[in-house]
JSON list of C-alpha atoms in Angstrom, two decimals:
[
{"chain": "S", "resi": 15, "resn": "UNK", "atom": "CA", "xyz": [106.77, 92.38, 108.00]},
{"chain": "S", "resi": 16, "resn": "UNK", "atom": "CA", "xyz": [106.92, 89.64, 105.08]},
{"chain": "S", "resi": 17, "resn": "UNK", "atom": "CA", "xyz": [109.43, 90.57, 102.14]},
{"chain": "S", "resi": 18, "resn": "UNK", "atom": "CA", "xyz": [108.53, 89.15, 98.69]},
{"chain": "S", "resi": 19, "resn": "UNK", "atom": "CA", "xyz": [111.12, 89.88, 96.06]},
{"chain": "S", "resi": 20, "resn": "UNK", "atom": "CA", "xyz": [109.69, 89.58, 92.22]},
{"chain": "S", "resi": 21, "resn": "UNK", "atom": "CA", "xyz": [112.45, 88.50, 89.81]},
{"chain": "S", "resi": 22, "resn": "UNK", "atom": "CA", "xyz": [111.34, 90.17, 86.47]},
{"chain": "S", "resi": 23, "resn": "UNK", "atom": "CA", "xyz": [112.29, 90.09, 83.19]},
{"chain": "S", "resi": 24, "resn": "UNK", "atom": "CA", "xyz": [112.15, 93.68, 81.69]},
{"chain": "S", "resi": 25, "resn": "UNK", "atom": "CA", "xyz": [110.08, 95.37, 84.43]},
{"chain": "S", "resi": 26, "resn": "UNK", "atom": "CA", "xyz": [108.74, 98.98, 83.73]},
{"chain": "S", "resi": 27, "resn": "UNK", "atom": "CA", "xyz": [111.73, 101.06, 83.92]},
{"chain": "S", "resi": 28, "resn": "UNK", "atom": "CA", "xyz": [112.22, 104.55, 82.75]},
{"chain": "S", "resi": 29, "resn": "UNK", "atom": "CA", "xyz": [113.52, 103.10, 79.03]},
{"chain": "S", "resi": 30, "resn": "UNK", "atom": "CA", "xyz": [110.19, 100.96, 78.69]},
{"chain": "S", "resi": 31, "resn": "UNK", "atom": "CA", "xyz": [107.91, 102.75, 81.37]},
{"chain": "S", "resi": 32, "resn": "UNK", "atom": "CA", "xyz": [105.12, 100.12, 80.17]},
{"chain": "S", "resi": 33, "resn": "UNK", "atom": "CA", "xyz": [106.95, 97.09, 80.04]},
{"chain": "S", "resi": 34, "resn": "UNK", "atom": "CA", "xyz": [105.43, 94.10, 82.30]},
{"chain": "S", "resi": 35, "resn": "UNK", "atom": "CA", "xyz": [103.25, 97.09, 83.92]},
{"chain": "S", "resi": 36, "resn": "UNK", "atom": "CA", "xyz": [100.55, 94.06, 84.61]},
{"chain": "S", "resi": 37, "resn": "UNK", "atom": "CA", "xyz": [103.41, 92.99, 87.16]},
{"chain": "S", "resi": 38, "resn": "UNK", "atom": "CA", "xyz": [103.95, 96.72, 88.34]},
{"chain": "S", "resi": 39, "resn": "UNK", "atom": "CA", "xyz": [100.45, 96.58, 89.46]},
{"chain": "S", "resi": 40, "resn": "UNK", "atom": "CA", "xyz": [100.66, 93.39, 91.10]},
{"chain": "S", "resi": 41, "resn": "UNK", "atom": "CA", "xyz": [103.87, 94.41, 92.97]},
{"chain": "S", "resi": 42, "resn": "UNK", "atom": "CA", "xyz": [102.14, 97.50, 94.17]},
{"chain": "S", "resi": 43, "resn": "UNK", "atom": "CA", "xyz": [98.72, 95.72, 95.16]},
{"chain": "S", "resi": 44, "resn": "UNK", "atom": "CA", "xyz": [101.13, 93.10, 97.19]},
{"chain": "S", "resi": 45, "resn": "UNK", "atom": "CA", "xyz": [102.83, 96.24, 98.80]},
{"chain": "S", "resi": 46, "resn": "UNK", "atom": "CA", "xyz": [99.65, 98.02, 99.49]},
{"chain": "S", "resi": 47, "resn": "UNK", "atom": "CA", "xyz": [98.09, 94.96, 101.60]},
{"chain": "S", "resi": 48, "resn": "UNK", "atom": "CA", "xyz": [101.47, 95.41, 103.85]},
{"chain": "S", "resi": 49, "resn": "UNK", "atom": "CA", "xyz": [104.17, 93.60, 102.54]},
{"chain": "S", "resi": 50, "resn": "UNK", "atom": "CA", "xyz": [108.09, 94.67, 101.89]},
{"chain": "S", "resi": 51, "resn": "UNK", "atom": "CA", "xyz": [108.46, 94.44, 98.15]},
{"chain": "S", "resi": 52, "resn": "UNK", "atom": "CA", "xyz": [111.55, 94.29, 96.59]},
{"chain": "S", "resi": 53, "resn": "UNK", "atom": "CA", "xyz": [111.69, 94.04, 92.34]},
{"chain": "S", "resi": 54, "resn": "UNK", "atom": "CA", "xyz": [115.11, 92.65, 90.59]},
{"chain": "S", "resi": 55, "resn": "UNK", "atom": "CA", "xyz": [114.82, 93.32, 86.82]},
{"chain": "S", "resi": 56, "resn": "UNK", "atom": "CA", "xyz": [117.87, 92.82, 85.07]},
{"chain": "S", "resi": 57, "resn": "UNK", "atom": "CA", "xyz": [118.15, 94.75, 81.74]},
{"chain": "S", "resi": 58, "resn": "UNK", "atom": "CA", "xyz": [120.04, 93.34, 78.70]},
{"chain": "S", "resi": 59, "resn": "UNK", "atom": "CA", "xyz": [122.20, 96.02, 77.65]},
{"chain": "S", "resi": 60, "resn": "UNK", "atom": "CA", "xyz": [123.23, 94.37, 74.55]},
{"chain": "S", "resi": 61, "resn": "UNK", "atom": "CA", "xyz": [119.81, 94.35, 73.31]},
{"chain": "S", "resi": 62, "resn": "UNK", "atom": "CA", "xyz": [118.70, 97.98, 74.07]},
{"chain": "S", "resi": 63, "resn": "UNK", "atom": "CA", "xyz": [121.76, 100.29, 74.49]},
{"chain": "S", "resi": 64, "resn": "UNK", "atom": "CA", "xyz": [119.54, 102.90, 76.16]},
{"chain": "S", "resi": 65, "resn": "UNK", "atom": "CA", "xyz": [119.04, 100.85, 78.99]},
{"chain": "S", "resi": 66, "resn": "UNK", "atom": "CA", "xyz": [123.13, 102.03, 80.27]},
{"chain": "S", "resi": 67, "resn": "UNK", "atom": "CA", "xyz": [121.78, 104.49, 81.49]},
{"chain": "S", "resi": 68, "resn": "UNK", "atom": "CA", "xyz": [118.96, 103.24, 83.72]},
{"chain": "S", "resi": 69, "resn": "UNK", "atom": "CA", "xyz": [119.75, 103.63, 87.40]},
{"chain": "S", "resi": 70, "resn": "UNK", "atom": "CA", "xyz": [120.79, 100.96, 89.26]},
{"chain": "S", "resi": 71, "resn": "UNK", "atom": "CA", "xyz": [118.45, 101.56, 92.19]},
{"chain": "S", "resi": 72, "resn": "UNK", "atom": "CA", "xyz": [115.38, 103.53, 92.19]},
{"chain": "S", "resi": 73, "resn": "UNK", "atom": "CA", "xyz": [112.35, 103.57, 94.74]},
{"chain": "S", "resi": 74, "resn": "UNK", "atom": "CA", "xyz": [108.87, 103.55, 93.22]},
{"chain": "S", "resi": 75, "resn": "UNK", "atom": "CA", "xyz": [105.90, 104.82, 95.24]},
{"chain": "S", "resi": 76, "resn": "UNK", "atom": "CA", "xyz": [102.50, 103.06, 94.63]},
{"chain": "S", "resi": 77, "resn": "UNK", "atom": "CA", "xyz": [99.45, 104.75, 94.49]},
{"chain": "S", "resi": 78, "resn": "UNK", "atom": "CA", "xyz": [98.69, 104.58, 98.33]},
{"chain": "S", "resi": 79, "resn": "UNK", "atom": "CA", "xyz": [102.35, 106.29, 98.46]},
{"chain": "S", "resi": 80, "resn": "UNK", "atom": "CA", "xyz": [103.93, 103.00, 99.71]},
{"chain": "S", "resi": 81, "resn": "UNK", "atom": "CA", "xyz": [107.79, 102.80, 98.75]},
{"chain": "S", "resi": 82, "resn": "UNK", "atom": "CA", "xyz": [109.13, 99.47, 96.80]},
{"chain": "S", "resi": 83, "resn": "UNK", "atom": "CA", "xyz": [112.91, 99.33, 96.02]},
{"chain": "S", "resi": 84, "resn": "UNK", "atom": "CA", "xyz": [113.41, 98.65, 92.47]},
{"chain": "S", "resi": 85, "resn": "UNK", "atom": "CA", "xyz": [116.66, 97.23, 91.12]},
{"chain": "S", "resi": 86, "resn": "UNK", "atom": "CA", "xyz": [118.18, 97.20, 87.63]},
{"chain": "S", "resi": 87, "resn": "UNK", "atom": "CA", "xyz": [121.45, 95.43, 87.24]},
{"chain": "S", "resi": 88, "resn": "UNK", "atom": "CA", "xyz": [122.73, 95.38, 83.90]},
{"chain": "S", "resi": 89, "resn": "UNK", "atom": "CA", "xyz": [123.07, 92.02, 81.74]},
{"chain": "S", "resi": 90, "resn": "UNK", "atom": "CA", "xyz": [123.53, 90.18, 78.24]},
{"chain": "S", "resi": 91, "resn": "UNK", "atom": "CA", "xyz": [120.75, 88.06, 76.50]},
{"chain": "S", "resi": 92, "resn": "UNK", "atom": "CA", "xyz": [120.55, 86.20, 73.73]},
{"chain": "S", "resi": 93, "resn": "UNK", "atom": "CA", "xyz": [116.46, 85.94, 73.40]},
{"chain": "S", "resi": 94, "resn": "UNK", "atom": "CA", "xyz": [114.53, 83.03, 74.18]},
{"chain": "S", "resi": 95, "resn": "UNK", "atom": "CA", "xyz": [114.09, 81.14, 70.64]},
{"chain": "S", "resi": 96, "resn": "UNK", "atom": "CA", "xyz": [117.54, 82.01, 68.97]},
{"chain": "S", "resi": 97, "resn": "UNK", "atom": "CA", "xyz": [119.71, 78.87, 68.26]},
{"chain": "S", "resi": 98, "resn": "UNK", "atom": "CA", "xyz": [123.74, 78.76, 67.86]},
{"chain": "S", "resi": 99, "resn": "UNK", "atom": "CA", "xyz": [124.29, 75.06, 66.24]},
{"chain": "S", "resi": 100, "resn": "UNK", "atom": "CA", "xyz": [120.82, 73.86, 67.06]},
{"chain": "S", "resi": 101, "resn": "UNK", "atom": "CA", "xyz": [121.37, 74.45, 70.63]},
{"chain": "S", "resi": 102, "resn": "UNK", "atom": "CA", "xyz": [118.68, 77.40, 72.16]},
{"chain": "S", "resi": 103, "resn": "UNK", "atom": "CA", "xyz": [120.56, 80.44, 73.85]},
{"chain": "S", "resi": 104, "resn": "UNK", "atom": "CA", "xyz": [117.61, 80.45, 76.41]},
{"chain": "S", "resi": 105, "resn": "UNK", "atom": "CA", "xyz": [120.11, 78.61, 78.71]},
{"chain": "S", "resi": 106, "resn": "UNK", "atom": "CA", "xyz": [122.44, 81.45, 78.25]},
{"chain": "S", "resi": 107, "resn": "UNK", "atom": "CA", "xyz": [120.25, 84.23, 78.57]},
{"chain": "S", "resi": 108, "resn": "UNK", "atom": "CA", "xyz": [118.90, 82.39, 82.00]},
{"chain": "S", "resi": 109, "resn": "UNK", "atom": "CA", "xyz": [122.16, 82.01, 83.08]},
{"chain": "S", "resi": 110, "resn": "UNK", "atom": "CA", "xyz": [123.38, 85.77, 83.00]},
{"chain": "S", "resi": 111, "resn": "UNK", "atom": "CA", "xyz": [119.83, 86.77, 84.33]},
{"chain": "S", "resi": 112, "resn": "UNK", "atom": "CA", "xyz": [120.18, 85.06, 87.58]},
{"chain": "S", "resi": 113, "resn": "UNK", "atom": "CA", "xyz": [123.79, 85.96, 87.97]},
{"chain": "S", "resi": 114, "resn": "UNK", "atom": "CA", "xyz": [122.72, 89.17, 87.86]},
{"chain": "S", "resi": 115, "resn": "UNK", "atom": "CA", "xyz": [119.71, 88.84, 90.26]},
{"chain": "S", "resi": 116, "resn": "UNK", "atom": "CA", "xyz": [121.94, 86.93, 92.35]},
{"chain": "S", "resi": 117, "resn": "UNK", "atom": "CA", "xyz": [124.23, 89.99, 92.87]},
{"chain": "S", "resi": 118, "resn": "UNK", "atom": "CA", "xyz": [121.32, 92.24, 94.08]},
{"chain": "S", "resi": 119, "resn": "UNK", "atom": "CA", "xyz": [119.96, 89.65, 96.39]},
{"chain": "S", "resi": 120, "resn": "UNK", "atom": "CA", "xyz": [123.13, 88.87, 98.07]},
{"chain": "S", "resi": 121, "resn": "UNK", "atom": "CA", "xyz": [123.56, 92.56, 98.64]},
{"chain": "S", "resi": 122, "resn": "UNK", "atom": "CA", "xyz": [120.09, 92.89, 100.54]},
{"chain": "S", "resi": 123, "resn": "UNK", "atom": "CA", "xyz": [120.17, 93.95, 103.81]},
{"chain": "S", "resi": 124, "resn": "UNK", "atom": "CA", "xyz": [116.85, 91.70, 104.65]},
{"chain": "S", "resi": 125, "resn": "UNK", "atom": "CA", "xyz": [116.86, 88.42, 103.19]},
{"chain": "S", "resi": 126, "resn": "UNK", "atom": "CA", "xyz": [113.01, 87.70, 101.28]},
{"chain": "S", "resi": 127, "resn": "UNK", "atom": "CA", "xyz": [110.48, 85.39, 102.71]},
{"chain": "S", "resi": 128, "resn": "UNK", "atom": "CA", "xyz": [109.26, 84.68, 99.02]},
{"chain": "S", "resi": 129, "resn": "UNK", "atom": "CA", "xyz": [110.90, 85.01, 95.51]},
{"chain": "S", "resi": 130, "resn": "UNK", "atom": "CA", "xyz": [108.49, 85.41, 92.88]},
{"chain": "S", "resi": 131, "resn": "UNK", "atom": "CA", "xyz": [109.08, 85.28, 89.08]},
{"chain": "S", "resi": 132, "resn": "UNK", "atom": "CA", "xyz": [106.41, 85.76, 86.31]},
{"chain": "S", "resi": 133, "resn": "UNK", "atom": "CA", "xyz": [106.29, 83.54, 83.22]},
{"chain": "S", "resi": 134, "resn": "UNK", "atom": "CA", "xyz": [108.07, 80.25, 83.47]},
{"chain": "S", "resi": 135, "resn": "UNK", "atom": "CA", "xyz": [111.55, 81.32, 81.58]},
{"chain": "S", "resi": 136, "resn": "UNK", "atom": "CA", "xyz": [113.83, 82.73, 82.29]},
{"chain": "S", "resi": 137, "resn": "UNK", "atom": "CA", "xyz": [112.53, 84.49, 85.29]},
{"chain": "S", "resi": 138, "resn": "UNK", "atom": "CA", "xyz": [110.36, 81.36, 86.88]},
{"chain": "S", "resi": 139, "resn": "UNK", "atom": "CA", "xyz": [113.65, 79.06, 86.37]},
{"chain": "S", "resi": 140, "resn": "UNK", "atom": "CA", "xyz": [116.11, 82.04, 87.61]},
{"chain": "S", "resi": 141, "resn": "UNK", "atom": "CA", "xyz": [113.68, 82.29, 90.88]},
{"chain": "S", "resi": 142, "resn": "UNK", "atom": "CA", "xyz": [113.74, 78.44, 91.13]},
{"chain": "S", "resi": 143, "resn": "UNK", "atom": "CA", "xyz": [117.65, 78.32, 91.16]},
{"chain": "S", "resi": 144, "resn": "UNK", "atom": "CA", "xyz": [118.03, 80.99, 93.53]},
{"chain": "S", "resi": 145, "resn": "UNK", "atom": "CA", "xyz": [114.77, 80.18, 95.89]},
{"chain": "S", "resi": 146, "resn": "UNK", "atom": "CA", "xyz": [117.04, 76.57, 96.11]},
{"chain": "S", "resi": 147, "resn": "UNK", "atom": "CA", "xyz": [120.58, 78.12, 96.70]},
{"chain": "S", "resi": 148, "resn": "UNK", "atom": "CA", "xyz": [119.42, 80.73, 99.14]},
{"chain": "S", "resi": 149, "resn": "UNK", "atom": "CA", "xyz": [116.71, 78.23, 100.78]},
{"chain": "S", "resi": 150, "resn": "UNK", "atom": "CA", "xyz": [113.75, 80.72, 100.12]}
]
């Protein structure tokens, strides 16, 4: 079975169940077509403290009852638009998101065939870097 891993910034979670629900719908549709789907969604605990209580791993069921593994590694972020001495902090946010996603990716028992990131930054940048590093 082909395996696709979604690396998504702020995927639907117990604290914000409707966050990125359009990506959740996409993931569910892909899973219901017979593909193995894994979600990695680093949560910035410095922005929303309640994310600390979100479990590291949950199993989500699609409407058809198919299972999807969802991982919520904790991270920190500084947003996409903030600057420090004229330098964008998006680079720092992307760095920490990449490291959080990589920790999960390395622990997966089955290497994904495809990495998918919705939006260019930070998810798309993270997926491009990790895909190159792990030859995915």
